[in-house]
Short mmCIF file of N, CA and C in Angstrom, two decimals:
data_model
loop_
_atom_site.label_atom_id
_atom_site.label_comp_id
_atom_site.label_asym_id
_atom_site.label_seq_id
_atom_site.Cartn_x
_atom_site.Cartn_y
_atom_site.Cartn_z
N UNK Z 215 0.86 -1.19 0.00
CA UNK Z 215 0.00 0.00 0.00
C UNK Z 215 0.90 1.23 0.00
N UNK Z 216 0.75 2.09 -1.00
CA UNK Z 216 1.60 3.28 -1.04
C UNK Z 216 1.26 4.25 0.08
N UNK Z 217 2.29 4.90 0.54
CA UNK Z 217 2.12 5.91 1.57
C UNK Z 217 1.33 7.08 1.00
N UNK Z 218 0.63 7.77 1.86
CA UNK Z 218 -0.18 8.92 1.46
C UNK Z 218 0.68 9.99 0.80
N UNK Z 219 1.96 10.05 1.15
CA UNK Z 219 2.85 11.09 0.64
C UNK Z 219 3.74 10.61 -0.51
N UNK Z 220 3.57 9.38 -0.93
CA UNK Z 220 4.41 8.87 -2.02
C UNK Z 220 3.92 9.41 -3.35
N UNK Z 221 4.81 9.37 -4.31
CA UNK Z 221 4.51 9.87 -5.65
C UNK Z 221 3.39 9.06 -6.30
N UNK Z 222 3.40 7.72 -6.12
CA UNK Z 222 2.37 6.88 -6.72
C UNK Z 222 0.99 7.21 -6.19
N UNK Z 223 0.87 7.42 -4.90
CA UNK Z 223 -0.41 7.73 -4.27
C UNK Z 223 -0.94 9.06 -4.81
N UNK Z 224 -0.07 10.07 -4.86
CA UNK Z 224 -0.49 11.40 -5.32
C UNK Z 224 -0.89 11.34 -6.78
N UNK Z 225 -0.10 10.64 -7.59
CA UNK Z 225 -0.40 10.53 -9.02
C UNK Z 225 -1.75 9.84 -9.22
N UNK Z 226 -2.02 8.77 -8.48
CA UNK Z 226 -3.26 8.02 -8.63
C UNK Z 226 -4.45 8.89 -8.24
N UNK Z 227 -4.31 9.67 -7.16
CA UNK Z 227 -5.41 10.55 -6.73
C UNK Z 227 -5.68 11.62 -7.78
N UNK Z 228 -4.61 12.19 -8.34
CA UNK Z 228 -4.79 13.22 -9.37
C UNK Z 228 -5.46 12.64 -10.61
N UNK Z 229 -5.05 11.44 -11.01
CA UNK Z 229 -5.63 10.80 -12.18
C UNK Z 229 -7.10 10.49 -11.94
N UNK Z 230 -7.42 9.94 -10.76
CA UNK Z 230 -8.81 9.63 -10.44
C UNK Z 230 -9.66 10.89 -10.39
N UNK Z 231 -9.11 11.98 -9.86
CA UNK Z 231 -9.85 13.23 -9.79
C UNK Z 231 -10.12 13.77 -11.19
N UNK Z 232 -9.13 13.66 -12.07
CA UNK Z 232 -9.33 14.17 -13.43
C UNK Z 232 -10.32 13.31 -14.20
N UNK Z 233 -10.34 11.99 -13.92
CA UNK Z 233 -11.29 11.12 -14.60
C UNK Z 233 -12.72 11.44 -14.20
N UNK Z 234 -12.93 11.75 -12.93
CA UNK Z 234 -14.28 12.00 -12.48
C UNK Z 234 -14.82 13.33 -13.01
N UNK Z 235 -13.95 14.28 -13.36
CA UNK Z 235 -14.38 15.58 -13.84
C UNK Z 235 -14.57 15.62 -15.34
N UNK Z 236 -13.93 14.68 -16.07
CA UNK Z 236 -13.99 14.74 -17.52
C UNK Z 236 -15.33 14.18 -18.02
N UNK Z 237 -15.87 14.77 -19.09
CA UNK Z 237 -17.12 14.26 -19.64
C UNK Z 237 -16.90 12.90 -20.29
N UNK Z 238 -17.93 12.08 -20.29
CA UNK Z 238 -17.82 10.75 -20.89
C UNK Z 238 -18.07 10.87 -22.38
N UNK Z 239 -17.07 10.51 -23.15
CA UNK Z 239 -17.21 10.48 -24.60
C UNK Z 239 -16.30 9.40 -25.14
N UNK Z 240 -16.70 8.79 -26.23
CA UNK Z 240 -15.90 7.70 -26.79
C UNK Z 240 -14.55 8.19 -27.27
N UNK Z 241 -13.55 7.30 -27.23
CA UNK Z 241 -12.23 7.69 -27.75
C UNK Z 241 -12.32 8.02 -29.23
N UNK Z 242 -11.52 8.97 -29.65
CA UNK Z 242 -11.53 9.39 -31.05
C UNK Z 242 -10.62 8.50 -31.88
N UNK Z 243 -11.18 7.88 -32.89
CA UNK Z 243 -10.44 7.01 -33.79
C UNK Z 243 -10.52 7.62 -35.18
N UNK Z 244 -9.38 7.75 -35.82
CA UNK Z 244 -9.34 8.30 -37.17
C UNK Z 244 -9.58 7.18 -38.17
N UNK Z 245 -10.70 7.21 -38.91
CA UNK Z 245 -10.93 6.17 -39.92
C UNK Z 245 -9.87 6.23 -41.01
N UNK Z 246 -9.58 5.10 -41.59
CA UNK Z 246 -8.55 5.02 -42.62
C UNK Z 246 -8.86 5.96 -43.78
N UNK Z 247 -10.11 6.02 -44.18
CA UNK Z 247 -10.50 6.83 -45.34
C UNK Z 247 -10.29 8.32 -45.10
N UNK Z 248 -10.29 8.74 -43.83
CA UNK Z 248 -10.15 10.17 -43.54
C UNK Z 248 -8.71 10.63 -43.41
N UNK Z 249 -7.78 9.71 -43.49
CA UNK Z 249 -6.38 10.09 -43.39
C UNK Z 249 -5.91 10.55 -44.75
N UNK Z 250 -5.70 11.84 -44.88
CA UNK Z 250 -5.21 12.41 -46.13
C UNK Z 250 -3.74 12.73 -45.97
N UNK Z 251 -2.99 12.57 -47.01
CA UNK Z 251 -1.56 12.82 -46.96
C UNK Z 251 -1.27 14.26 -47.34
N UNK Z 252 -1.11 15.14 -46.34
CA UNK Z 252 -0.72 16.52 -46.69
C UNK Z 252 0.66 16.52 -47.33
N UNK Z 253 0.97 17.57 -48.04
CA UNK Z 253 2.25 17.65 -48.74
C UNK Z 253 3.44 17.56 -47.80
N UNK Z 254 3.23 17.96 -46.53
CA UNK Z 254 4.35 17.94 -45.58
C UNK Z 254 4.73 16.53 -45.15
N UNK Z 255 3.83 15.56 -45.34
CA UNK Z 255 4.13 14.18 -44.96
C UNK Z 255 4.84 13.46 -46.08
N UNK Z 256 5.78 12.64 -45.69
CA UNK Z 256 6.45 11.77 -46.62
C UNK Z 256 5.42 10.73 -47.09
N UNK Z 257 5.24 10.57 -48.36
CA UNK Z 257 4.20 9.67 -48.86
C UNK Z 257 4.46 8.22 -48.42
N UNK Z 258 5.71 7.86 -48.22
CA UNK Z 258 6.02 6.50 -47.75
C UNK Z 258 5.50 6.32 -46.34
N UNK Z 259 5.67 7.32 -45.46
CA UNK Z 259 5.16 7.23 -44.09
C UNK Z 259 3.65 7.13 -44.10
N UNK Z 260 3.02 7.91 -44.96
CA UNK Z 260 1.56 7.88 -45.07
C UNK Z 260 1.09 6.50 -45.51
N UNK Z 261 1.72 5.94 -46.53
CA UNK Z 261 1.33 4.62 -47.03
C UNK Z 261 1.57 3.54 -45.97
N UNK Z 262 2.67 3.64 -45.25
CA UNK Z 262 2.96 2.66 -44.20
C UNK Z 262 1.90 2.73 -43.10
N UNK Z 263 1.56 3.94 -42.70
CA UNK Z 263 0.57 4.11 -41.63
C UNK Z 263 -0.78 3.58 -42.08
N UNK Z 264 -1.15 3.86 -43.30
CA UNK Z 264 -2.42 3.36 -43.83
C UNK Z 264 -2.43 1.83 -43.85
N UNK Z 265 -1.32 1.25 -44.25
CA UNK Z 265 -1.18 -0.21 -44.28
C UNK Z 265 -1.29 -0.78 -42.86
N UNK Z 266 -0.65 -0.13 -41.90
CA UNK Z 266 -0.70 -0.58 -40.51
C UNK Z 266 -2.12 -0.47 -39.94
N UNK Z 267 -2.84 0.59 -40.30
CA UNK Z 267 -4.21 0.76 -39.82
C UNK Z 267 -5.13 -0.32 -40.39
N UNK Z 268 -4.94 -0.64 -41.64
CA UNK Z 268 -5.74 -1.72 -42.24
C UNK Z 268 -5.50 -3.04 -41.52
N UNK Z 269 -4.25 -3.29 -41.17
CA UNK Z 269 -3.91 -4.50 -40.42
C UNK Z 269 -4.60 -4.48 -39.05
N UNK Z 270 -4.52 -3.36 -38.35
CA UNK Z 270 -5.13 -3.24 -37.02
C UNK Z 270 -6.65 -3.43 -37.12
N UNK Z 271 -7.27 -2.83 -38.10
CA UNK Z 271 -8.73 -2.90 -38.23
C UNK Z 271 -9.23 -4.29 -38.58
N UNK Z 272 -8.38 -5.11 -39.15
CA UNK Z 272 -8.80 -6.49 -39.46
C UNK Z 272 -8.35 -7.49 -38.39
N UNK Z 273 -7.30 -7.16 -37.64
CA UNK Z 273 -6.74 -8.10 -36.67
C UNK Z 273 -6.90 -7.65 -35.22
N UNK Z 274 -7.71 -6.63 -34.95
CA UNK Z 274 -7.81 -6.07 -33.60
C UNK Z 274 -8.23 -7.09 -32.55
N UNK Z 275 -8.95 -8.14 -32.96
CA UNK Z 275 -9.41 -9.12 -31.99
C UNK Z 275 -8.35 -10.19 -31.68
N UNK Z 276 -7.20 -10.08 -32.31
CA UNK Z 276 -6.06 -10.97 -32.04
C UNK Z 276 -5.00 -10.19 -31.27
N UNK Z 277 -4.09 -10.90 -30.59
CA UNK Z 277 -3.00 -10.17 -29.93
C UNK Z 277 -2.14 -9.45 -30.97
N UNK Z 278 -1.93 -8.15 -30.76
CA UNK Z 278 -1.10 -7.35 -31.67
C UNK Z 278 -0.02 -6.68 -30.84
N UNK Z 279 1.21 -6.84 -31.26
CA UNK Z 279 2.33 -6.18 -30.60
C UNK Z 279 2.99 -5.23 -31.58
N UNK Z 280 3.84 -4.36 -31.06
CA UNK Z 280 4.59 -3.46 -31.92
C UNK Z 280 5.46 -4.28 -32.88
N UNK Z 281 5.99 -5.39 -32.37
CA UNK Z 281 6.83 -6.26 -33.19
C UNK Z 281 6.03 -6.86 -34.35
N UNK Z 282 4.81 -7.33 -34.06
CA UNK Z 282 4.00 -7.93 -35.13
C UNK Z 282 3.58 -6.89 -36.17
N UNK Z 283 3.30 -5.65 -35.72
CA UNK Z 283 2.99 -4.57 -36.67
C UNK Z 283 4.17 -4.29 -37.58
N UNK Z 284 5.35 -4.19 -36.97
CA UNK Z 284 6.56 -3.90 -37.74
C UNK Z 284 6.86 -5.02 -38.74
N UNK Z 285 6.69 -6.26 -38.31
CA UNK Z 285 6.92 -7.38 -39.22
C UNK Z 285 5.94 -7.36 -40.38
N UNK Z 286 4.68 -7.03 -40.09
CA UNK Z 286 3.68 -6.96 -41.15
C UNK Z 286 4.05 -5.94 -42.22
N UNK Z 287 4.52 -4.78 -41.79
CA UNK Z 287 4.86 -3.71 -42.74
C UNK Z 287 6.30 -3.80 -43.24
N UNK Z 288 7.04 -4.78 -42.73
CA UNK Z 288 8.44 -4.97 -43.12
C UNK Z 288 9.29 -3.73 -42.82
N UNK Z 289 9.08 -3.19 -41.61
CA UNK Z 289 9.85 -2.03 -41.14
C UNK Z 289 10.31 -2.32 -39.71
N UNK Z 290 11.17 -1.48 -39.19
CA UNK Z 290 11.63 -1.65 -37.81
C UNK Z 290 10.54 -1.19 -36.84
N UNK Z 291 10.63 -1.63 -35.61
CA UNK Z 291 9.67 -1.20 -34.59
C UNK Z 291 9.73 0.31 -34.39
N UNK Z 292 10.93 0.86 -34.43
CA UNK Z 292 11.09 2.30 -34.26
C UNK Z 292 10.43 3.07 -35.41
N UNK Z 293 10.56 2.57 -36.62
CA UNK Z 293 9.94 3.23 -37.77
C UNK Z 293 8.41 3.14 -37.68
N UNK Z 294 7.92 2.02 -37.20
CA UNK Z 294 6.48 1.85 -37.00
C UNK Z 294 5.97 2.90 -36.00
N UNK Z 295 6.66 3.02 -34.89
CA UNK Z 295 6.31 4.00 -33.87
C UNK Z 295 6.37 5.41 -34.44
N UNK Z 296 7.43 5.70 -35.18
CA UNK Z 296 7.63 7.03 -35.77
C UNK Z 296 6.50 7.40 -36.73
N UNK Z 297 6.09 6.45 -37.57
CA UNK Z 297 5.00 6.71 -38.52
C UNK Z 297 3.70 7.06 -37.79
N UNK Z 298 3.37 6.29 -36.77
CA UNK Z 298 2.16 6.59 -36.00
C UNK Z 298 2.23 7.96 -35.36
N UNK Z 299 3.37 8.26 -34.76
CA UNK Z 299 3.51 9.56 -34.09
C UNK Z 299 3.36 10.71 -35.08
N UNK Z 300 3.97 10.58 -36.23
CA UNK Z 300 3.96 11.68 -37.20
C UNK Z 300 2.60 11.87 -37.85
N UNK Z 301 1.94 10.78 -38.23
CA UNK Z 301 0.68 10.88 -38.96
C UNK Z 301 -0.53 10.99 -38.02
N UNK Z 302 -0.57 10.18 -36.96
CA UNK Z 302 -1.75 10.12 -36.09
C UNK Z 302 -1.56 10.80 -34.73
N UNK Z 303 -0.35 11.18 -34.42
CA UNK Z 303 -0.03 11.84 -33.15
C UNK Z 303 -0.39 10.98 -31.94
N UNK Z 304 -0.17 9.70 -32.06
CA UNK Z 304 -0.39 8.77 -30.96
C UNK Z 304 0.52 7.56 -31.17
N UNK Z 305 0.57 6.70 -30.17
CA UNK Z 305 1.39 5.50 -30.30
C UNK Z 305 0.56 4.37 -30.90
N UNK Z 306 1.20 3.38 -31.48
CA UNK Z 306 0.44 2.26 -32.04
C UNK Z 306 -0.41 1.55 -31.00
N UNK Z 307 0.13 1.31 -29.81
CA UNK Z 307 -0.61 0.57 -28.79
C UNK Z 307 -1.78 1.38 -28.26
N UNK Z 308 -1.63 2.69 -28.15
CA UNK Z 308 -2.75 3.53 -27.73
C UNK Z 308 -3.84 3.50 -28.78
N UNK Z 309 -3.46 3.56 -30.04
CA UNK Z 309 -4.44 3.49 -31.12
C UNK Z 309 -5.19 2.17 -31.08
N UNK Z 310 -4.48 1.07 -30.90
CA UNK Z 310 -5.11 -0.24 -30.85
C UNK Z 310 -6.11 -0.31 -29.70
N UNK Z 311 -5.71 0.18 -28.53
CA UNK Z 311 -6.60 0.16 -27.37
C UNK Z 311 -7.84 1.00 -27.63
N UNK Z 312 -7.66 2.20 -28.18
CA UNK Z 312 -8.82 3.06 -28.48
C UNK Z 312 -9.74 2.41 -29.51
N UNK Z 313 -9.15 1.77 -30.49
CA UNK Z 313 -9.97 1.11 -31.51
C UNK Z 313 -10.77 -0.03 -30.89
N UNK Z 314 -10.14 -0.80 -30.02
CA UNK Z 314 -10.84 -1.90 -29.34
C UNK Z 314 -11.97 -1.37 -28.47
N UNK Z 315 -11.73 -0.28 -27.76
CA UNK Z 315 -12.77 0.31 -26.91
C UNK Z 315 -13.92 0.83 -27.77
N UNK Z 316 -13.62 1.48 -28.87
CA UNK Z 316 -14.70 2.00 -29.73
C UNK Z 316 -15.52 0.85 -30.34
N UNK Z 317 -14.87 -0.25 -30.66
CA UNK Z 317 -15.59 -1.42 -31.16
C UNK Z 317 -16.45 -2.02 -30.06
N UNK Z 318 -15.92 -2.05 -28.85
CA UNK Z 318 -16.68 -2.56 -27.70
C UNK Z 318 -17.90 -1.69 -27.43
N UNK Z 319 -17.76 -0.38 -27.60
CA UNK Z 319 -18.91 0.52 -27.41
C UNK Z 319 -20.04 0.15 -28.36
N UNK Z 320 -19.69 -0.12 -29.59
CA UNK Z 320 -20.70 -0.51 -30.57
C UNK Z 320 -21.38 -1.82 -30.16
N UNK Z 321 -20.58 -2.78 -29.69
CA UNK Z 321 -21.15 -4.06 -29.26
C UNK Z 321 -22.02 -3.90 -28.02
N UNK Z 322 -21.63 -3.03 -27.10
CA UNK Z 322 -22.44 -2.78 -25.91
C UNK Z 322 -23.78 -2.17 -26.28
N UNK Z 323 -23.78 -1.31 -27.27
CA UNK Z 323 -25.00 -0.64 -27.69
C UNK Z 323 -25.92 -1.53 -28.51
N UNK Z 324 -25.34 -2.37 -29.34
CA UNK Z 324 -26.14 -3.07 -30.36
C UNK Z 324 -26.33 -4.56 -30.14
N UNK Z 325 -25.74 -5.13 -29.09
CA UNK Z 325 -25.89 -6.57 -28.86
C UNK Z 325 -26.24 -6.82 -27.40
N UNK Z 326 -26.58 -8.05 -27.11
CA UNK Z 326 -26.82 -8.46 -25.72
C UNK Z 326 -25.72 -9.40 -25.24
N UNK Z 327 -24.58 -9.37 -25.91
CA UNK Z 327 -23.45 -10.20 -25.50
C UNK Z 327 -23.02 -9.83 -24.09
N UNK Z 328 -22.49 -10.80 -23.35
CA UNK Z 328 -21.99 -10.50 -22.00
C UNK Z 328 -20.72 -9.67 -22.10
N UNK Z 329 -20.35 -9.05 -21.01
CA UNK Z 329 -19.13 -8.22 -20.96
C UNK Z 329 -17.92 -9.08 -21.29
N UNK Z 330 -17.88 -10.30 -20.79
CA UNK Z 330 -16.75 -11.21 -21.06
C UNK Z 330 -16.68 -11.54 -22.54
N UNK Z 331 -17.81 -11.82 -23.16
CA UNK Z 331 -17.83 -12.13 -24.59
C UNK Z 331 -17.36 -10.94 -25.42
N UNK Z 332 -17.78 -9.76 -25.02
CA UNK Z 332 -17.35 -8.55 -25.73
C UNK Z 332 -15.85 -8.35 -25.56
N UNK Z 333 -15.37 -8.49 -24.32
CA UNK Z 333 -13.94 -8.31 -24.05
C UNK Z 333 -13.10 -9.25 -24.91
N UNK Z 334 -13.49 -10.50 -24.96
CA UNK Z 334 -12.72 -11.47 -25.75
C UNK Z 334 -12.86 -11.22 -27.25
N UNK Z 335 -14.02 -10.76 -27.69
CA UNK Z 335 -14.22 -10.56 -29.12
C UNK Z 335 -13.50 -9.32 -29.66
N UNK Z 336 -13.13 -8.38 -28.78
CA UNK Z 336 -12.40 -7.20 -29.25
C UNK Z 336 -10.91 -7.27 -28.95
N UNK Z 337 -10.44 -8.39 -28.42
CA UNK Z 337 -9.00 -8.58 -28.29
C UNK Z 337 -8.42 -8.45 -26.90
N UNK Z 338 -9.27 -8.32 -25.88
CA UNK Z 338 -8.75 -8.29 -24.51
C UNK Z 338 -8.69 -9.72 -23.98
N UNK Z 339 -7.69 -10.02 -23.15
CA UNK Z 339 -7.51 -11.38 -22.64
C UNK Z 339 -8.43 -11.71 -21.48
N UNK Z 340 -8.90 -10.70 -20.77
CA UNK Z 340 -9.79 -10.95 -19.64
C UNK Z 340 -10.79 -9.82 -19.49
N UNK Z 341 -11.91 -10.16 -18.90
CA UNK Z 341 -12.95 -9.14 -18.72
C UNK Z 341 -12.55 -8.13 -17.66
N UNK Z 342 -11.75 -8.53 -16.69
CA UNK Z 342 -11.34 -7.58 -15.65
C UNK Z 342 -10.40 -6.52 -16.22
N UNK Z 343 -9.46 -6.94 -17.07
CA UNK Z 343 -8.57 -5.96 -17.69
C UNK Z 343 -9.35 -5.06 -18.65
N UNK Z 344 -10.28 -5.65 -19.39
CA UNK Z 344 -11.14 -4.88 -20.28
C UNK Z 344 -11.91 -3.82 -19.48
N UNK Z 345 -12.48 -4.22 -18.36
CA UNK Z 345 -13.25 -3.27 -17.53
C UNK Z 345 -12.36 -2.15 -17.01
N UNK Z 346 -11.15 -2.50 -16.63
CA UNK Z 346 -10.21 -1.49 -16.12
C UNK Z 346 -9.88 -0.46 -17.21
N UNK Z 347 -9.53 -0.93 -18.40
CA UNK Z 347 -9.18 -0.03 -19.50
C UNK Z 347 -10.41 0.76 -19.96
N UNK Z 348 -11.56 0.10 -20.03
CA UNK Z 348 -12.80 0.77 -20.43
C UNK Z 348 -13.09 1.91 -19.46
N UNK Z 349 -12.93 1.66 -18.19
CA UNK Z 349 -13.19 2.69 -17.18
C UNK Z 349 -12.23 3.87 -17.33
N UNK Z 350 -10.97 3.59 -17.65
CA UNK Z 350 -10.00 4.67 -17.84
C UNK Z 350 -10.40 5.58 -18.99
N UNK Z 351 -10.92 5.00 -20.07
CA UNK Z 351 -11.28 5.79 -21.24
C UNK Z 351 -12.68 6.40 -21.14
N UNK Z 352 -13.62 5.68 -20.56
CA UNK Z 352 -15.01 6.10 -20.59
C UNK Z 352 -15.53 6.65 -19.25
N UNK Z 353 -14.81 6.42 -18.17
CA UNK Z 353 -15.24 6.95 -16.88
C UNK Z 353 -16.29 6.10 -16.18
N UNK Z 354 -16.63 4.96 -16.75
CA UNK Z 354 -17.57 4.03 -16.11
C UNK Z 354 -17.23 2.62 -16.57
N UNK Z 355 -17.74 1.65 -15.86
CA UNK Z 355 -17.50 0.27 -16.28
C UNK Z 355 -18.39 -0.05 -17.48
N UNK Z 356 -18.07 -1.11 -18.21
CA UNK Z 356 -18.92 -1.48 -19.35
C UNK Z 356 -20.37 -1.75 -18.94
N UNK Z 357 -20.56 -2.38 -17.79
CA UNK Z 357 -21.91 -2.67 -17.32
C UNK Z 357 -22.67 -1.39 -16.99
N UNK Z 358 -22.00 -0.45 -16.33
CA UNK Z 358 -22.64 0.84 -16.03
C UNK Z 358 -22.97 1.58 -17.33
N UNK Z 359 -22.07 1.52 -18.29
CA UNK Z 359 -22.30 2.18 -19.58
C UNK Z 359 -23.55 1.60 -20.25
N UNK Z 360 -23.65 0.27 -20.25
CA UNK Z 360 -24.81 -0.39 -20.88
C UNK Z 360 -26.10 -0.04 -20.14
N UNK Z 361 -26.05 -0.01 -18.81
CA UNK Z 361 -27.24 0.36 -18.03
C UNK Z 361 -27.66 1.80 -18.30
N UNK Z 362 -26.69 2.69 -18.44
CA UNK Z 362 -27.01 4.09 -18.75
C UNK Z 362 -27.66 4.19 -20.13
N UNK Z 363 -27.21 3.39 -21.08
CA UNK Z 363 -27.82 3.39 -22.41
C UNK Z 363 -29.26 2.92 -22.34
N UNK Z 364 -29.51 1.86 -21.58
CA UNK Z 364 -30.87 1.31 -21.51
C UNK Z 364 -31.80 2.26 -20.76
N UNK Z 365 -31.28 3.05 -19.82
CA UNK Z 365 -32.14 3.99 -19.10
C UNK Z 365 -32.48 5.20 -19.96
N UNK Z 366 -31.63 5.52 -20.94
CA UNK Z 366 -31.88 6.64 -21.82
C UNK Z 366 -32.96 6.29 -22.85
N UNK Z 367 -32.93 5.05 -23.30
CA UNK Z 367 -33.86 4.61 -24.36
C UNK Z 367 -35.21 4.31 -23.81
#
């Protein structure tokens, strides 16, 4: 248990406080079709990023690592990371997580699948980890989110 005055304790309290104040909205995912290559971008970086996004969008329900992304595009892990940062202003793993959460949101809204089934179908290994990550992004658990949807309708 961290001490009340330790850095971890303070950081956790600040993060929890900021989560409770932020409005609940789905993570922003840039669709592949909306990524335009401005003249300032190297067209090779743009093409690589587009190729990586297509891979993520088809394989999101499987384990994806930075290494597997790099192997798919036949580039180094560092180049993979660099392309994401330059074109999408995020890391590959953050993008994958946001994409999985946005897909889970759709499943929560449109199906009666259990939370565990949704977690496994979008690429999370366990429902508890899925709930933890979902809560970080959405400010509520998947079950609370689904209940709020049903109370609105």
